[in-house]
mmCIF file of C-alpha atoms in Angstrom:
data_model
loop_
_atom_site.group_PDB
_atom_site.id
_atom_site.type_symbol
_atom_site.label_atom_id
_atom_site.label_comp_id
_atom_site.label_asym_id
_atom_site.label_seq_id
_atom_site.Cartn_x
_atom_site.Cartn_y
_atom_site.Cartn_z
ATOM 1 C CA MET A 1 -13.958 31.712 -39.121
ATOM 2 C CA GLU A 2 -16.846 32.770 -37.207
ATOM 3 C CA ASP A 3 -19.707 29.863 -36.473
ATOM 4 C CA ALA A 4 -22.567 29.225 -34.388
ATOM 5 C CA ASP A 5 -21.056 26.186 -32.820
ATOM 6 C CA MET A 6 -17.922 28.586 -31.735
ATOM 7 C CA ARG A 7 -19.901 31.011 -29.757
ATOM 8 C CA ALA A 8 -21.820 27.907 -28.493
ATOM 9 C CA ALA A 9 -18.533 26.754 -26.713
ATOM 10 C CA CYS A 10 -17.897 30.541 -25.340
ATOM 11 C CA ARG A 11 -21.173 30.361 -24.090
ATOM 12 C CA ALA A 12 -20.718 27.512 -22.226
ATOM 13 C CA ALA A 13 -17.166 27.890 -20.578
ATOM 14 C CA GLN A 14 -17.875 30.895 -19.057
ATOM 15 C CA GLY A 15 -21.684 31.518 -19.263
ATOM 16 C CA ALA A 16 -23.495 35.115 -20.059
ATOM 17 C CA THR A 17 -20.984 37.205 -18.154
ATOM 18 C CA LYS A 18 -18.311 36.885 -19.773
ATOM 19 C CA TYR A 19 -19.525 35.802 -23.124
ATOM 20 C CA ASP A 20 -21.364 39.491 -23.522
ATOM 21 C CA TYR A 21 -17.988 40.959 -23.804
ATOM 22 C CA LEU A 22 -16.647 38.175 -26.561
ATOM 23 C CA ASP A 23 -14.808 39.568 -29.306
ATOM 24 C CA GLY A 24 -13.308 37.269 -31.451
ATOM 25 C CA TYR A 25 -11.609 33.495 -30.995
ATOM 26 C CA ASP A 26 -8.196 31.399 -31.793
ATOM 27 C CA ALA A 27 -8.364 27.953 -32.180
ATOM 28 C CA ARG A 28 -4.875 26.439 -32.439
ATOM 29 C CA TYR A 29 -3.951 22.783 -33.946
ATOM 30 C CA PHE A 30 -0.315 22.863 -32.144
ATOM 31 C CA PRO A 31 -0.734 22.008 -29.094
ATOM 32 C CA PRO A 32 -4.967 22.248 -29.404
ATOM 33 C CA ARG A 33 -6.881 24.498 -27.667
ATOM 34 C CA PHE A 34 -9.614 27.104 -28.491
ATOM 35 C CA LEU A 35 -9.708 30.676 -26.775
ATOM 36 C CA CYS A 36 -12.148 33.138 -26.509
ATOM 37 C CA ARG A 37 -11.073 36.488 -26.577
ATOM 38 C CA LEU A 38 -12.498 39.583 -24.328
ATOM 39 C CA LYS A 39 -13.147 43.048 -25.776
ATOM 40 C CA GLN A 40 -11.057 44.562 -22.666
ATOM 41 C CA GLY A 41 -8.391 42.009 -23.053
ATOM 42 C CA GLY A 42 -7.333 38.169 -21.796
ATOM 43 C CA SER A 43 -8.983 35.236 -23.044
ATOM 44 C CA TYR A 44 -10.069 32.060 -21.405
ATOM 45 C CA PRO A 45 -10.557 28.544 -22.520
ATOM 46 C CA ALA A 46 -13.489 26.456 -24.018
ATOM 47 C CA GLN A 47 -13.650 23.548 -26.139
ATOM 48 C CA VAL A 48 -10.518 21.565 -25.622
ATOM 49 C CA PRO A 49 -10.405 19.237 -22.094
ATOM 50 C CA GLY A 50 -7.413 20.106 -19.980
ATOM 51 C CA TYR A 51 -6.464 15.994 -20.712
ATOM 52 C CA VAL A 52 -6.274 16.273 -24.215
ATOM 53 C CA ASN A 53 -2.102 18.197 -24.304
ATOM 54 C CA PRO A 54 -0.754 15.586 -21.709
ATOM 55 C CA SER A 55 -2.193 12.501 -23.997
ATOM 56 C CA LEU A 56 -0.718 14.252 -27.196
ATOM 57 C CA VAL A 57 2.654 14.316 -25.048
ATOM 58 C CA LEU A 58 2.305 10.480 -23.914
ATOM 59 C CA LEU A 59 1.294 9.139 -26.541
ATOM 60 C CA SER A 60 3.778 10.755 -28.899
ATOM 61 C CA SER A 61 6.765 9.730 -26.729
ATOM 62 C CA LEU A 62 5.388 5.937 -26.505
ATOM 63 C CA THR A 63 5.205 5.957 -30.566
ATOM 64 C CA ILE A 64 9.194 7.046 -30.514
ATOM 65 C CA ALA A 65 10.222 4.901 -28.256
ATOM 66 C CA CYS A 66 7.845 1.864 -29.792
ATOM 67 C CA ALA A 67 10.086 2.895 -33.515
ATOM 68 C CA SER A 68 13.242 3.019 -31.559
ATOM 69 C CA ALA A 69 13.080 -0.436 -29.512
ATOM 70 C CA SER A 70 11.882 -1.524 -33.653
ATOM 71 C CA TRP A 71 15.065 0.059 -34.994
ATOM 72 C CA ILE A 72 17.486 -1.231 -33.045
ATOM 73 C CA THR A 73 16.510 -4.671 -32.653
ATOM 74 C CA ARG A 74 16.165 -4.855 -36.476
ATOM 75 C CA ALA A 75 19.507 -3.702 -36.627
ATOM 76 C CA LYS A 76 21.333 -6.301 -34.435
ATOM 77 C CA PRO A 77 22.659 -9.052 -36.377
ATOM 78 C CA ALA A 78 20.892 -12.246 -35.790
ATOM 79 C CA ALA A 79 24.312 -15.377 -34.614
ATOM 80 C CA HIS A 80 21.618 -18.036 -36.931
ATOM 81 C CA ASN A 81 21.527 -16.447 -40.279
ATOM 82 C CA ILE A 82 25.668 -17.535 -40.183
ATOM 83 C CA PRO A 83 25.365 -20.021 -43.123
ATOM 84 C CA GLU A 84 26.582 -23.678 -42.543
ATOM 85 C CA GLU A 85 30.122 -23.111 -44.300
ATOM 86 C CA GLY A 86 30.799 -20.396 -42.291
ATOM 87 C CA ARG A 87 30.195 -21.795 -38.851
ATOM 88 C CA ALA A 88 32.796 -23.372 -37.024
ATOM 89 C CA VAL A 89 33.161 -26.788 -35.692
#
């Protein structure tokens, strides 16, 4: 999984000081993150901006709320759908 772009992202995130002790990478899809692992232990984040994960939570919540509202309004029977012969006069 090693790529020149990954090494460049680690160097850009911390500079040459920690880059010299780089051991490997850890990429995750949920939640999105890219960590640079160090030889002596530990890691530091690179590449994924800090606003991405809170934005995903907010957008997912809005999606669920809109889908729920759509389902609730669709499930209610409408009074104007009653046939003419069934209405009381």
